[in-house]
mmCIF file of C-alpha atoms in Angstrom:
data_model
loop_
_atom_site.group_PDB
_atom_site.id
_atom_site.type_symbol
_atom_site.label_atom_id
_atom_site.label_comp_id
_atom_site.label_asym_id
_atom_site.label_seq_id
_atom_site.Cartn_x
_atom_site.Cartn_y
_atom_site.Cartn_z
ATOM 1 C CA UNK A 1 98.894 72.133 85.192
ATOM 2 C CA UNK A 2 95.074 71.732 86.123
ATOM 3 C CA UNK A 3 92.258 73.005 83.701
ATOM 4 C CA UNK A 4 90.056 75.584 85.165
ATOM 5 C CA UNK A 5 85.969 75.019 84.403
ATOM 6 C CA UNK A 6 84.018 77.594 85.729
ATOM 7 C CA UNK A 7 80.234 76.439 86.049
ATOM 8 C CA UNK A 8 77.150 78.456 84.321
ATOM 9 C CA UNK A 9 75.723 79.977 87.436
ATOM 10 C CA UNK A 10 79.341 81.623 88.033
ATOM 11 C CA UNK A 11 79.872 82.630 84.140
ATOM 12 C CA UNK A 12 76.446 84.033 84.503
ATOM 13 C CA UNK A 13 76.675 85.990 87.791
ATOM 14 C CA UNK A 14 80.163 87.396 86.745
ATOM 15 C CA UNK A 15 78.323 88.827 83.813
ATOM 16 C CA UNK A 16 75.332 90.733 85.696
ATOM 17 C CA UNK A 17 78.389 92.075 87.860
ATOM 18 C CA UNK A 18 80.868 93.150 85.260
ATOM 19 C CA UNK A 19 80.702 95.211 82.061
ATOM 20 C CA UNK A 20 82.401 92.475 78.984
ATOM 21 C CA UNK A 21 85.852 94.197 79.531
ATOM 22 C CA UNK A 22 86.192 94.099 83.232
ATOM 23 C CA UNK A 23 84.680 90.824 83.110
ATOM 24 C CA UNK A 24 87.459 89.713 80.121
ATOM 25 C CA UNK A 25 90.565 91.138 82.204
ATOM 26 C CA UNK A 26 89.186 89.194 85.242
ATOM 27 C CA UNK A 27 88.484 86.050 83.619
ATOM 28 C CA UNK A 28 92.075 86.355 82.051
ATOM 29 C CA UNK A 29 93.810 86.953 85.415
ATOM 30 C CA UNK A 30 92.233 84.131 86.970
ATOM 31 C CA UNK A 31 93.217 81.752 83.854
ATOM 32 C CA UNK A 32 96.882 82.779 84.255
ATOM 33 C CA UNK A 33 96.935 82.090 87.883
ATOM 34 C CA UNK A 34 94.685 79.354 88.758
ATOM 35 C CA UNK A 35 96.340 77.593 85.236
ATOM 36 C CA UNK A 36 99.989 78.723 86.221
ATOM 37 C CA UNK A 37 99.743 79.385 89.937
ATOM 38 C CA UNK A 38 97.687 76.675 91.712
ATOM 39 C CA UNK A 39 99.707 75.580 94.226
ATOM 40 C CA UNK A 40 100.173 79.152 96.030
ATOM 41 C CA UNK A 41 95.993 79.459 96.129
ATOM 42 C CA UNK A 42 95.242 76.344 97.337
ATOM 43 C CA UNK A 43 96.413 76.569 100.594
ATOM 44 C CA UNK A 44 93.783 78.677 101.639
ATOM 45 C CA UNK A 45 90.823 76.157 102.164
ATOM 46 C CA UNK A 46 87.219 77.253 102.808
ATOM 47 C CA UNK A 47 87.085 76.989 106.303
ATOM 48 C CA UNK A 48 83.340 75.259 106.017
ATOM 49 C CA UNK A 49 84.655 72.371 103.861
ATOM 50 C CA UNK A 50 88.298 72.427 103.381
ATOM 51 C CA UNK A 51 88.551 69.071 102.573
ATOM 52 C CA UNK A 52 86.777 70.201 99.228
ATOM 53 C CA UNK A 53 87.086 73.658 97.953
ATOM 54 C CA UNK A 54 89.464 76.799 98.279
ATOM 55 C CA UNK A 55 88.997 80.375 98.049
ATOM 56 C CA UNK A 56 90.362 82.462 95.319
ATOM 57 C CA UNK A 57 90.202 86.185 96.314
ATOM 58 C CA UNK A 58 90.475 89.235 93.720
ATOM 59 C CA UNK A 59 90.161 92.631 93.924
ATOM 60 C CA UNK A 60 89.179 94.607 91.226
ATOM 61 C CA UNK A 61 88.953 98.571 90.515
ATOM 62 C CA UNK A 62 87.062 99.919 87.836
ATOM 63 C CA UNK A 63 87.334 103.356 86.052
ATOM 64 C CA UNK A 64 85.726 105.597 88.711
ATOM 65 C CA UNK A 65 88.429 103.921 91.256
ATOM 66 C CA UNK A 66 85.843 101.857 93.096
ATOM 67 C CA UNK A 67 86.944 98.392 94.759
ATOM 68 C CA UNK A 68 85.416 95.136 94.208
ATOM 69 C CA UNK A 69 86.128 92.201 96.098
ATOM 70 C CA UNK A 70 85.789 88.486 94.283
ATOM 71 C CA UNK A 71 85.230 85.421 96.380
ATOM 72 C CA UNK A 72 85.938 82.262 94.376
ATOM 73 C CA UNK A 73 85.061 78.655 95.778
ATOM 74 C CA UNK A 74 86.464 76.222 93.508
ATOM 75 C CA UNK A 75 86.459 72.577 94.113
ATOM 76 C CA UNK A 76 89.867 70.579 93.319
ATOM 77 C CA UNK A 77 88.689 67.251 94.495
ATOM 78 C CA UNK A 78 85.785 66.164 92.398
ATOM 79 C CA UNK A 79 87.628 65.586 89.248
ATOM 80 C CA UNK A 80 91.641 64.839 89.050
ATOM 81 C CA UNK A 81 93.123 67.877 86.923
ATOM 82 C CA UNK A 82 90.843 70.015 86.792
ATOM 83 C CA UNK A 83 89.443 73.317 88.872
ATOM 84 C CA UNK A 84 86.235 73.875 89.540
ATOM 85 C CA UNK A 85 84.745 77.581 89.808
ATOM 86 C CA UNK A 86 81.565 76.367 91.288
ATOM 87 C CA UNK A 87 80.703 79.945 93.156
ATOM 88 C CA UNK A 88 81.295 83.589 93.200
ATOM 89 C CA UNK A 89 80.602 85.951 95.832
ATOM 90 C CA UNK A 90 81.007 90.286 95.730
ATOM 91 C CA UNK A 91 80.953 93.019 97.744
ATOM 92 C CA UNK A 92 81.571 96.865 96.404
ATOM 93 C CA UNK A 93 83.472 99.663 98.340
ATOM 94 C CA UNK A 94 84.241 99.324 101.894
ATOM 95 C CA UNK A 95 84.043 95.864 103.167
ATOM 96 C CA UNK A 96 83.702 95.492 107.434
ATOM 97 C CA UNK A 97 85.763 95.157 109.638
ATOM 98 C CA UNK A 98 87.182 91.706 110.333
ATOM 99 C CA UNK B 1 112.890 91.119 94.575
ATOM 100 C CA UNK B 2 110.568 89.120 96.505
ATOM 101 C CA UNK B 3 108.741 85.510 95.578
ATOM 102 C CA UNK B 4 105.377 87.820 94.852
ATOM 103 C CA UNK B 5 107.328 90.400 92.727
ATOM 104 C CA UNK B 6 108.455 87.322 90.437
ATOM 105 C CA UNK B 7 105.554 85.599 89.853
ATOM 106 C CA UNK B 8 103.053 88.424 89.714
ATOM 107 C CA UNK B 9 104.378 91.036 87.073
ATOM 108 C CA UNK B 10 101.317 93.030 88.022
ATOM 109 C CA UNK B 11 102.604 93.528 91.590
ATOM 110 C CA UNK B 12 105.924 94.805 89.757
ATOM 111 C CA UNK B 13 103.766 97.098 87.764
ATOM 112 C CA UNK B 14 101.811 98.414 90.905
ATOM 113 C CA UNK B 15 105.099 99.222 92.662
ATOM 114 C CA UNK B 16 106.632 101.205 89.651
ATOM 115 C CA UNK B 17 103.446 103.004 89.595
ATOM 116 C CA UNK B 18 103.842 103.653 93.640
ATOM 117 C CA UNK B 19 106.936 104.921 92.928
ATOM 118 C CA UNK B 20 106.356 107.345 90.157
ATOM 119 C CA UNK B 21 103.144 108.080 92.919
ATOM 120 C CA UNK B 22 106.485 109.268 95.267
ATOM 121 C CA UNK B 23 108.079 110.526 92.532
ATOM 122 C CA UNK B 24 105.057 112.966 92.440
ATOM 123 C CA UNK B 25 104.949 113.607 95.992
ATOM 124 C CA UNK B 26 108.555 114.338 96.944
ATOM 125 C CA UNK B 27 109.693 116.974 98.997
ATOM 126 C CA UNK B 28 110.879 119.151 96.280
ATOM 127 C CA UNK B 29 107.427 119.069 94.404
ATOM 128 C CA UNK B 30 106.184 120.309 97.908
ATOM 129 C CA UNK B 31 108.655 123.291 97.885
ATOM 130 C CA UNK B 32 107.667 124.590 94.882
ATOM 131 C CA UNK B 33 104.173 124.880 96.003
ATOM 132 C CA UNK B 34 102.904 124.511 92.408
ATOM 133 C CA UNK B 35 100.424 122.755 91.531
ATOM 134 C CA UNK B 36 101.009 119.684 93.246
ATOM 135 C CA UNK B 37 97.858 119.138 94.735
ATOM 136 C CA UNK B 38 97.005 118.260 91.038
ATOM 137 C CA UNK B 39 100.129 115.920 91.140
ATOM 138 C CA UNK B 40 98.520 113.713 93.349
ATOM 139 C CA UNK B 41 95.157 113.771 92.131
ATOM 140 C CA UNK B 42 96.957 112.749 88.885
ATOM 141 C CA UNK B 43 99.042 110.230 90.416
ATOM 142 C CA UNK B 44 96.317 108.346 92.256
ATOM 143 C CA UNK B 45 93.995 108.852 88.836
ATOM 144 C CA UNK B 46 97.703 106.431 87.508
ATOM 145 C CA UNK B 47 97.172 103.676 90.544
ATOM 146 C CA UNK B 48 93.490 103.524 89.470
ATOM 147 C CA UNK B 49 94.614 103.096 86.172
ATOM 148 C CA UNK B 50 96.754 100.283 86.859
ATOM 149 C CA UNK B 51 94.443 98.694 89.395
ATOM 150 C CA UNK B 52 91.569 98.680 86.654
ATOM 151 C CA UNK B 53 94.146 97.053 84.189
ATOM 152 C CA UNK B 54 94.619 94.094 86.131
ATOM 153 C CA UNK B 55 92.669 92.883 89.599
ATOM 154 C CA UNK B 56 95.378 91.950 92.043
ATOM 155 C CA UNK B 57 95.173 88.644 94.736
ATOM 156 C CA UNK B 58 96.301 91.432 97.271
ATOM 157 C CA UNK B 59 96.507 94.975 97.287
ATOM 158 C CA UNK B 60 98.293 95.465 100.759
ATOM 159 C CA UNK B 61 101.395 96.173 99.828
ATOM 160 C CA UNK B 62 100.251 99.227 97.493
ATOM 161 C CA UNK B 63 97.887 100.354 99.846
ATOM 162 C CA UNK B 64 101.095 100.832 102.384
ATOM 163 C CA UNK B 65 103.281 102.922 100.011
ATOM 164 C CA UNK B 66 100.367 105.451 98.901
ATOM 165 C CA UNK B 67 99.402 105.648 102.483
ATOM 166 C CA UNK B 68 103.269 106.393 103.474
ATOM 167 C CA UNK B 69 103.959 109.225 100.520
ATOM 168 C CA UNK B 70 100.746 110.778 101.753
ATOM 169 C CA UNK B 71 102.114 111.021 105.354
ATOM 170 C CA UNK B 72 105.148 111.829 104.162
ATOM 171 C CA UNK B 73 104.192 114.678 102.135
ATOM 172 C CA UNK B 74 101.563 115.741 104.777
ATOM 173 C CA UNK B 75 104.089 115.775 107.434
ATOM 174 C CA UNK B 76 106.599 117.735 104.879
ATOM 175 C CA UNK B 77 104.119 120.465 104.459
ATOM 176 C CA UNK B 78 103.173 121.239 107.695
ATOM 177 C CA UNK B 79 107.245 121.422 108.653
ATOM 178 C CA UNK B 80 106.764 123.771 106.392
ATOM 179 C CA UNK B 81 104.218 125.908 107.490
ATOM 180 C CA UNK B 82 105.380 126.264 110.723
ATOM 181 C CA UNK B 83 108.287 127.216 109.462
ATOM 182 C CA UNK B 84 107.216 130.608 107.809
ATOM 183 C CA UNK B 85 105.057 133.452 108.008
ATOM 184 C CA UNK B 86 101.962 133.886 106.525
ATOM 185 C CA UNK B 87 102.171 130.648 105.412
ATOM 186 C CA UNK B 88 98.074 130.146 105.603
ATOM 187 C CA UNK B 89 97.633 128.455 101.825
ATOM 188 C CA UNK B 90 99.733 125.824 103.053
ATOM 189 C CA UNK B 91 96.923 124.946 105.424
ATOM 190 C CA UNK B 92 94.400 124.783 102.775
ATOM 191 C CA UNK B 93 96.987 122.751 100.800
ATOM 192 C CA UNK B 94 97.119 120.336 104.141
ATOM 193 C CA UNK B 95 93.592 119.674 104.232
ATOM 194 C CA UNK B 96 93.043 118.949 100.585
ATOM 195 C CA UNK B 97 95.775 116.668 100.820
ATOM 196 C CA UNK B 98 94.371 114.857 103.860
ATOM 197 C CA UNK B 99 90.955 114.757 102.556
ATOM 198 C CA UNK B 100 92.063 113.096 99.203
ATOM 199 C CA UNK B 101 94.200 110.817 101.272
ATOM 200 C CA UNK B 102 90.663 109.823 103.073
ATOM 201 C CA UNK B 103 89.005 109.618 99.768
ATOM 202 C CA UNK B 104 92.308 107.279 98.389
ATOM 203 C CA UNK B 105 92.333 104.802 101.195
ATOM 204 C CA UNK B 106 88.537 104.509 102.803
ATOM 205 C CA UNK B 107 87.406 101.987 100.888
ATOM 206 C CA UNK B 108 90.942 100.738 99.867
ATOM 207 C CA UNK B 109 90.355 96.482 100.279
ATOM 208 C CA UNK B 110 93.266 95.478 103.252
ATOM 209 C CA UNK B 111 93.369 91.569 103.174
ATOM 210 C CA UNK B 112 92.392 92.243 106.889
ATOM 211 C CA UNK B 113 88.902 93.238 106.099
ATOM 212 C CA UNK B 114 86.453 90.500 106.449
ATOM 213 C CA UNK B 115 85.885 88.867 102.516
ATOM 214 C CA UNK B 116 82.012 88.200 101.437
ATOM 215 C CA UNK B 117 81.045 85.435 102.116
ATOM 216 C CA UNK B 118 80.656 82.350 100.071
ATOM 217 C CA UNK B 119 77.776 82.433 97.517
ATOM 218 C CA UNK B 120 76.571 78.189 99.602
ATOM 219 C CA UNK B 121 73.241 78.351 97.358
ATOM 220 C CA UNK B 122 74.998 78.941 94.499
ATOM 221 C CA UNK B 123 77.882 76.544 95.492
ATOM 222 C CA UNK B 124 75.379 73.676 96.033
ATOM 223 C CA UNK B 125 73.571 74.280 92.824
ATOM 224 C CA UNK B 126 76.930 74.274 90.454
ATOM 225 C CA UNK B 127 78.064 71.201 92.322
ATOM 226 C CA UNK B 128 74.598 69.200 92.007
ATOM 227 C CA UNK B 129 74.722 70.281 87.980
ATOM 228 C CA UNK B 130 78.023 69.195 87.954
ATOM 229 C CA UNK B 131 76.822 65.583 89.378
ATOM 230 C CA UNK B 132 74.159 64.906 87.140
ATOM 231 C CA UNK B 133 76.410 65.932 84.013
ATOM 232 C CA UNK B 134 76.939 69.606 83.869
ATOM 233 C CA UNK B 135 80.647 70.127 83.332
ATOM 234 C CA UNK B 136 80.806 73.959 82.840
ATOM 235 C CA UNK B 137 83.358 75.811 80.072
ATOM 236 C CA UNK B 138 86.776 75.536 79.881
ATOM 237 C CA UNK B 139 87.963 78.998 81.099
ATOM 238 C CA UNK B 140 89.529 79.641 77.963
ATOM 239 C CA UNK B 141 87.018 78.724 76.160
ATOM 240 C CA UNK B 142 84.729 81.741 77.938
ATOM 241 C CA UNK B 143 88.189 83.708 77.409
ATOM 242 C CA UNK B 144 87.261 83.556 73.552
ATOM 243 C CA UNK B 145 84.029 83.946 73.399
ATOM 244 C CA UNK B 146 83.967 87.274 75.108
ATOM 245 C CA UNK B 147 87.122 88.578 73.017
ATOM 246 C CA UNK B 148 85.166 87.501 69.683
ATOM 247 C CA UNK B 149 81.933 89.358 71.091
ATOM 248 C CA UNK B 150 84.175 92.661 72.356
ATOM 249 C CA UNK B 151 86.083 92.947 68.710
ATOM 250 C CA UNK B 152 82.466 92.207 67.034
ATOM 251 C CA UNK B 153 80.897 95.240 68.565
ATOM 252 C CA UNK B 154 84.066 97.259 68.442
ATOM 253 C CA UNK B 155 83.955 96.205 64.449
ATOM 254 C CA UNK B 156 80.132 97.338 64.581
ATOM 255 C CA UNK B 157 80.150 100.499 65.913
ATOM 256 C CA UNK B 158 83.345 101.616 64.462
#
């Protein structure tokens, strides 16, 4: 079971985005799965260096019923066991087109 | 039950609360005419409920049953109207239901939508930190922190 460590700029960023409640359920669903649940996430490499990292996608709603969308890049190469949450990237309400 | 559905009790959470979403959207709440545009505003104010409980890796599957009862309860009520005379509330009742379908599902995040994009400036930095020493926090350790600080100010302001 790797360790998730989730670097300062990301712990910080997450906390300009999120009230401490969203931010605690958010932190705790990415614990349980990242912790528990590794091996299904993984698989989806960041296409600009998949040797490296992988995203980790969540969506989020908060009390007025507006989506968030979490981008995760976390390295699982740089140390054996562990995960590392080295960015975060968000976008509110409607998201374009792919 | 599928592999999602086991792993993720949230997903099993979202689907009962789709289905009470139905529940509230059947055909007989439509023949009674009472009230249920109310129903559904309640039962999507439930989904948002659950959604704001717990974040979700995907959201597709939800998004495909609340778009479905809406349809079907659209499509219900304007069998409906046809069907009778002087049935003109029934068209009001259509477009507020089709409007707060719109409102539901505009923004609703398919997996088929293009994702941000990756944070690279802030990617480099956390990886160069981590280089020269920086090792971050332990998730759980973060997981503490923020409970202790949430029950202190809970405990402060009563």
């Amino acid at each position: 079971m790797p360790h998730v460590l989730v670097m300062p700029l990301v712990s910080q960023a997450l906390g300009e985005i999120l009230p401490r409640g969203p931010l605690l359920t958010v932190l705790n669903r990415m614990y349980d799965q990242l912790e528990n649940h590794y091996e299904r996430y993984r698989t989806r490499r960041y296409s600009a260096r998949p040797d490296d990292y992988f995203d980790y996608i969540l969506y989020f709603a908060n009390e007025q019923g507006e989506w968030s969308t979490f981008r995760f890049t976390i390295d699982d190469k740089q140390a054996q066991g562990y995960l590392i949450v080295a960015a975060v990237s968000y976008c509110k309400g409607k998201a374009r087109p792919g | 039950m599928s592999d999602e559905s086991r792993e993720y009790p949230a997903v099993n959470s979202t689907k009962a609360k789709t289905k009470s979403f139905a529940a509230a959207l059947n055909y007989e709440a439509v023949d009674m005419r009472q009230g249920w545009p109310q129903a559904a505003r309640d039962a999507c104010r439930q989904i948002w409920d659950l959604m704001h409980a717990s974040p979700l890796e995907n959201v597709d599957e939800a998004g495909k049953e609340v778009e479905s009862r809406f349809d079907d309860l659209i499509n219900a009520l304007v069998e409906q109207r046809d069907g009778l005379v002087g049935a003109s509330q029934l068209d009001s009742d259509i477009r507020e239901l089709q409007q707060l379908k719109r409102d539901v599902l505009e923004n609703w995040p398919w997996s088929s939508l293009e994702l941000p994009p990756v944070n690279v400036e802030m990617l480099n930095a956390s990886m160069a930190a981590f280089a020269a020493g920086e090792k971050g926090q332990r998730i759980e350790v973060l997981i503490r922190q923020l409970s202790s600080e949430i029950a202190f100010e809970k405990r402060r302001t009563g």
